[in-house]
Coordinates of N, CA and C in Angstrom, one line a residue:
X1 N 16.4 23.5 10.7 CA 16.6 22.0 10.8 C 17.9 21.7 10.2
X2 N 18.6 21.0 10.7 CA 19.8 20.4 10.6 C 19.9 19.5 8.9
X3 N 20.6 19.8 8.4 CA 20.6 19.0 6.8 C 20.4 17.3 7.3
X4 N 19.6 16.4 6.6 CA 19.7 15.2 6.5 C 20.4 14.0 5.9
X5 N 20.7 13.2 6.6 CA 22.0 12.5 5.7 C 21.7 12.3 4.2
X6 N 22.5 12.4 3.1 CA 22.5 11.6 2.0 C 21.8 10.4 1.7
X7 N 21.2 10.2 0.5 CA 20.8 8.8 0.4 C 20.9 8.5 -0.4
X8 N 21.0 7.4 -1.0 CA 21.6 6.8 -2.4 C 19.9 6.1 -2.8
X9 N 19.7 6.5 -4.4 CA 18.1 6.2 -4.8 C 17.9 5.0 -4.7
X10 N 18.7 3.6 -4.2 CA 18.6 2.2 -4.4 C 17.6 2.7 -2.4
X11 N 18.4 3.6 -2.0 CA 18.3 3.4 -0.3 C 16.7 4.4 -0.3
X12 N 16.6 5.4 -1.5 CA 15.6 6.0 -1.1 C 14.3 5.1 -1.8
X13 N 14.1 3.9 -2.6 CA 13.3 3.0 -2.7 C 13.0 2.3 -1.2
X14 N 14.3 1.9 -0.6 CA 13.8 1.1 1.2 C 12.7 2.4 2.0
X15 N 13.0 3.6 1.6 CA 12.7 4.5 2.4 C 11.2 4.7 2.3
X16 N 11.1 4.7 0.8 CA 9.5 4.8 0.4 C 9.2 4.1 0.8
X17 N 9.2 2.4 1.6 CA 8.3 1.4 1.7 C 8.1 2.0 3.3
X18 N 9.5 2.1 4.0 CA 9.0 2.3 5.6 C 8.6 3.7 5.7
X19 N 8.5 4.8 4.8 CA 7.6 5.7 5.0 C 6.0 5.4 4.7
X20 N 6.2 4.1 4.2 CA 4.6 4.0 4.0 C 4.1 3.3 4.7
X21 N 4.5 2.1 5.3 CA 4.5 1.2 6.6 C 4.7 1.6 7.8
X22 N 5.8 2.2 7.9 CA 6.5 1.9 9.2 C 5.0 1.9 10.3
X23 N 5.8 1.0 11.3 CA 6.9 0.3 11.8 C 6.4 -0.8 10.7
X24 N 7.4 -1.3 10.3 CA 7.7 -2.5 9.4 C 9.0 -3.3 9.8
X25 N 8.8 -4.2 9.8 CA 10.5 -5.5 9.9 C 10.8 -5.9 8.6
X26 N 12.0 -6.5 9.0 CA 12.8 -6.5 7.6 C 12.1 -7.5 6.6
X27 N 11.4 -8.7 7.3 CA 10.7 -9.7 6.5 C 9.8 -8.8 5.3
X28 N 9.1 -7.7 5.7 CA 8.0 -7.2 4.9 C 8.7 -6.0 4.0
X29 N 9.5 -5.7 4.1 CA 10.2 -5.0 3.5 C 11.1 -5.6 2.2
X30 N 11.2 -6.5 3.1 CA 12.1 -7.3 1.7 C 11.1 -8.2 0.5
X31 N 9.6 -8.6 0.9 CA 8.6 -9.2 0.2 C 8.0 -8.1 -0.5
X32 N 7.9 -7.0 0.0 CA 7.7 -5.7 -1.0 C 8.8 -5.0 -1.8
X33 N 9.8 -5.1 -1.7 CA 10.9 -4.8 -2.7 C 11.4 -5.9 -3.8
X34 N 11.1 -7.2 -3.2 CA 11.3 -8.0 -4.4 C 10.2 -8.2 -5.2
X35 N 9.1 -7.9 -5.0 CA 8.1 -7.3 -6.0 C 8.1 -6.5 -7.3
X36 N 8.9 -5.3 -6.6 CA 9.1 -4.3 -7.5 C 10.4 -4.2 -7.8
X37 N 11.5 -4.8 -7.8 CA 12.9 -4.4 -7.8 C 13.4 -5.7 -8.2
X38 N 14.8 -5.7 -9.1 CA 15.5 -7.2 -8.8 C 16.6 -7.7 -8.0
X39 N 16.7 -6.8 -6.4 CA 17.3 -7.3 -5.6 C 16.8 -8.6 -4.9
X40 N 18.3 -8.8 -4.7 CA 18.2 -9.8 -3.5 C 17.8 -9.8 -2.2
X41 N 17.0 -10.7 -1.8 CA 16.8 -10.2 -0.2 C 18.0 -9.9 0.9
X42 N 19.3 -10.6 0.2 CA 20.8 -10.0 1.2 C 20.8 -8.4 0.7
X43 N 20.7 -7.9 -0.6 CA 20.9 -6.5 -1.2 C 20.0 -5.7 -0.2
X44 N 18.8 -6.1 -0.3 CA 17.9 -5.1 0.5 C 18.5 -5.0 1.8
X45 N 18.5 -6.3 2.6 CA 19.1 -6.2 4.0 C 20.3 -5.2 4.3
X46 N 21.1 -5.2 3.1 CA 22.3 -4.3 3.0 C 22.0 -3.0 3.1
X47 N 21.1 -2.3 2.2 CA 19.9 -1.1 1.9 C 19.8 -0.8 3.4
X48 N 19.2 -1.8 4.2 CA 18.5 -1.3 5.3 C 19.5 -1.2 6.1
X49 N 20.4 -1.9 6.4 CA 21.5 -1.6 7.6 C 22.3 0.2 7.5
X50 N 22.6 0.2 5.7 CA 23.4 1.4 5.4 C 22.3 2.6 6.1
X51 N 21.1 2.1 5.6 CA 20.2 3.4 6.1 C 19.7 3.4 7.8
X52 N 20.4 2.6 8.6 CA 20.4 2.2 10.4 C 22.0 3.1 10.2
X53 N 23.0 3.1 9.8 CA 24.2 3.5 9.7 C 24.1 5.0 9.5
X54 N 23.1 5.1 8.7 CA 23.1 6.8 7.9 C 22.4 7.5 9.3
X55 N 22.0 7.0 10.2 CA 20.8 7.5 11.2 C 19.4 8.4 10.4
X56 N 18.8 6.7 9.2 CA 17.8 8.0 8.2 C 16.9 6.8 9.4
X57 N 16.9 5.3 9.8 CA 16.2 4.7 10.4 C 16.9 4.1 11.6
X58 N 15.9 4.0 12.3 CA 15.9 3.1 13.7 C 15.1 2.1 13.8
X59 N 16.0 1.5 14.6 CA 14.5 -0.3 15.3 C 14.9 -0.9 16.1
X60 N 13.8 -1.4 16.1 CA 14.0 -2.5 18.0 C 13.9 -3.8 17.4
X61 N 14.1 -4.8 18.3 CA 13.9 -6.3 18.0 C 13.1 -6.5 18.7
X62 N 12.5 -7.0 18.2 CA 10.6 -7.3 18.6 C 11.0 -9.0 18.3
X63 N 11.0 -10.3 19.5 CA 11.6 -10.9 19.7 C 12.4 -12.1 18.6
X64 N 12.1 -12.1 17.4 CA 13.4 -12.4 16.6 C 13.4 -11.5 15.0
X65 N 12.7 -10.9 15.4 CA 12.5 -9.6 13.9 C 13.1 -8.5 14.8
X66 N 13.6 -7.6 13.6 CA 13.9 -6.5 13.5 C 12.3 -5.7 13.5
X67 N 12.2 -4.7 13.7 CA 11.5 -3.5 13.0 C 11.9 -2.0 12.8
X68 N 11.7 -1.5 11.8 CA 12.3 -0.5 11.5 C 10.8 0.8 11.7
X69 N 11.7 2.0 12.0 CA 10.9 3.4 12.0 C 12.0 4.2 11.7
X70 N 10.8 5.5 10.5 CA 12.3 6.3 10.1 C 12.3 7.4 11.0
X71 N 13.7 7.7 10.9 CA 13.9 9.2 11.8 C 13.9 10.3 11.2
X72 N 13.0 10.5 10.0 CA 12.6 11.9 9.8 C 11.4 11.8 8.5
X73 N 10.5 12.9 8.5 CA 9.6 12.2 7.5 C 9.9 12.5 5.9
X74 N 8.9 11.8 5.0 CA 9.1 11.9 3.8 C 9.3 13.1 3.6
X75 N 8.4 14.1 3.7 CA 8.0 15.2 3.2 C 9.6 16.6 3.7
X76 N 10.3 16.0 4.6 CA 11.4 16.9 5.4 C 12.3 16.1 3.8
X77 N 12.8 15.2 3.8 CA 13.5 14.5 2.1 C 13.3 15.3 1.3
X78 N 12.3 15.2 0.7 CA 12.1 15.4 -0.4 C 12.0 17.0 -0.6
X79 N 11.5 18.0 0.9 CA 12.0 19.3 0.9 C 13.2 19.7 0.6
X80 N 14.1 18.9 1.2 CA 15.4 19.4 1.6 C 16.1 18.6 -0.4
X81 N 15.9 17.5 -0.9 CA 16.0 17.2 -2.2 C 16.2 18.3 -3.4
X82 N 14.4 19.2 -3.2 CA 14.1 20.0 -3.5 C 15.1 21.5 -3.5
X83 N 15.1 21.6 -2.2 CA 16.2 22.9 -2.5 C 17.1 22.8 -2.7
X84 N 18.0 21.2 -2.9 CA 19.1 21.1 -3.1 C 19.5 21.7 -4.6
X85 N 18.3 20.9 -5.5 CA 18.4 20.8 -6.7 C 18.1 21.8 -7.5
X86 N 17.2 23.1 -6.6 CA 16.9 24.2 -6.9 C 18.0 25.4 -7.1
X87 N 19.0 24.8 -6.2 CA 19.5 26.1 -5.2 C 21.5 25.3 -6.4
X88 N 21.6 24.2 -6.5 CA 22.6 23.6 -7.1 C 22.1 23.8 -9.1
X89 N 21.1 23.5 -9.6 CA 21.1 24.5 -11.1 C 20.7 25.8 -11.9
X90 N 19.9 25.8 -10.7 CA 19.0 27.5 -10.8 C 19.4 28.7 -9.7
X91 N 20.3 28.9 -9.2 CA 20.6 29.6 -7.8 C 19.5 29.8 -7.1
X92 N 18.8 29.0 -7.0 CA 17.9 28.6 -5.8 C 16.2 29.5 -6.6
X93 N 16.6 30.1 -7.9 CA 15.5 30.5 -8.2 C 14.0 29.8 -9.4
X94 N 12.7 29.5 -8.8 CA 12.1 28.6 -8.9 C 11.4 29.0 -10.1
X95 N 11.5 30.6 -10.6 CA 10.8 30.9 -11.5 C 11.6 30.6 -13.2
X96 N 12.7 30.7 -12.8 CA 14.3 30.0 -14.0 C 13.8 28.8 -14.1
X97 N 13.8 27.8 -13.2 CA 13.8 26.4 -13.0 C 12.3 26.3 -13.8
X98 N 11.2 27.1 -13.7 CA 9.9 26.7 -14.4 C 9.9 26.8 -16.0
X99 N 10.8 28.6 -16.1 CA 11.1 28.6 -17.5 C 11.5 28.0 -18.3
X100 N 12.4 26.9 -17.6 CA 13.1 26.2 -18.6 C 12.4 24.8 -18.3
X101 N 11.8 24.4 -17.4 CA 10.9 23.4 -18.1 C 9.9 23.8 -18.8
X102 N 9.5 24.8 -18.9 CA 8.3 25.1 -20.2 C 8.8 25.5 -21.4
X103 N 10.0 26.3 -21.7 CA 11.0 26.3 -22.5 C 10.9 25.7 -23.4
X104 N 11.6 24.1 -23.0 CA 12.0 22.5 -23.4 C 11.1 21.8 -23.4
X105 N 9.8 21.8 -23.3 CA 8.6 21.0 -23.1 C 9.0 20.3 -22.7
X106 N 9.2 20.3 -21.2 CA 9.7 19.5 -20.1 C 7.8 19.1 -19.1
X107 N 7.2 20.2 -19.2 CA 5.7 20.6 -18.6 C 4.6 20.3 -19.7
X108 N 4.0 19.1 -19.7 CA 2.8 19.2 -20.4 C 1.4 20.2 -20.1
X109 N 0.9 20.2 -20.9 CA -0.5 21.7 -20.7 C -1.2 21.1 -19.4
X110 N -1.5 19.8 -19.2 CA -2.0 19.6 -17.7 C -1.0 20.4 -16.4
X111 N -0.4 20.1 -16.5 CA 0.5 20.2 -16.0 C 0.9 21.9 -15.3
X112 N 0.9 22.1 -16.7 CA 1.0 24.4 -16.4 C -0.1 24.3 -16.0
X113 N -1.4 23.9 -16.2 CA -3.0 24.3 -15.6 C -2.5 23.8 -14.4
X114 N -2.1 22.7 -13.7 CA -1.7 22.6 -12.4 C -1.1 23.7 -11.2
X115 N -0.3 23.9 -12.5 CA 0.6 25.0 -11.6 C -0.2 26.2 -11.5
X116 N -0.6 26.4 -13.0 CA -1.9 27.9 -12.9 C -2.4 27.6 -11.7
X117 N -3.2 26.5 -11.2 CA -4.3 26.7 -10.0 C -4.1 26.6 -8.6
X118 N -2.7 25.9 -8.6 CA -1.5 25.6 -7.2 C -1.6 27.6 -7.0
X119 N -1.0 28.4 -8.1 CA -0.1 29.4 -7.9 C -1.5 30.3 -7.4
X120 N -2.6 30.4 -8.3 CA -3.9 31.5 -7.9 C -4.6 30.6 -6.5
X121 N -4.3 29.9 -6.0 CA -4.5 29.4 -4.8 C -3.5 30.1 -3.6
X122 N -3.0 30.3 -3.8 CA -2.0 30.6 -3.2 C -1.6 32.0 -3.5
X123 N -1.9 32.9 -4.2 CA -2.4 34.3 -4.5 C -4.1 34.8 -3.6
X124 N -4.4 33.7 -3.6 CA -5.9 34.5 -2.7 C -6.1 33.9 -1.2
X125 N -4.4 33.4 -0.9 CA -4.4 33.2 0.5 C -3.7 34.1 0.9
X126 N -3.1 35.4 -0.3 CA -2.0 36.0 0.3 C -0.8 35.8 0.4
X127 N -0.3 34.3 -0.6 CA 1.2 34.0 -0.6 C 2.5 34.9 -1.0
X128 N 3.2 34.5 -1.2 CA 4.3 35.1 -1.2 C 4.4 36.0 -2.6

């Protein structure tokens, strides 16, 4: 898969909303960001056009609204985030990147039990 544009975290808040909506128009997007945020509904508008510009969303005019749908899903983001940040402080290695959050008590004990049961899950499916 082709790397995905950049996003700026003000732009990856618009993204969380129309990944959870979409199709959404800009009215509802901006009544849900001013909720949680203290932009302006021009700021948001701005948010949304840069991310029509970035080709992260698309829309149609549905006859005087906009609607937006994104062009790629959460989970391809937040992958591709992931190895950025993996592969940019740890040379891409995931077992460095764990030591040093358990290290620094970065990982609370829920937390390592999480990963204990992620990881033996994934040992008796034959992972990697």
């Amino acid at each position: 898969m082709a790397a995905l544009p950049q996003i700026s975290e003000a732009e990856f808040e618009v993204m969380k909303i129309v990944w959870k909506y979409a199709p959404i128009n800009t009215n509802e997007i901006t009544e849900r960001l001013v909720k949680t945020t203290t932009w302006s509904p021009k700021t948001i508008q701005t948010l949304i056009k840069r991310l029509v510009t970035k080709g992260v969303l698309s829309y149609e005019k549905q006859s005087r609204v906009f609607v937006y749908t994104p062009l790629f899903k959460e989970a391809d983001y937040i992958g591709q985030e992931s190895n950025s940040f993996l592969n940019r402080f740890y040379n891409g290695n995931i077992a460095s990147m764990l030591s040093a959050y358990i290290e620094n008590d970065k990982l609370s004990e829920s937390e390592i039990s999480a990963l204990r049961s992620l990881l033996s899950k994934d040992t008796k499916k034959g992972g990697k």
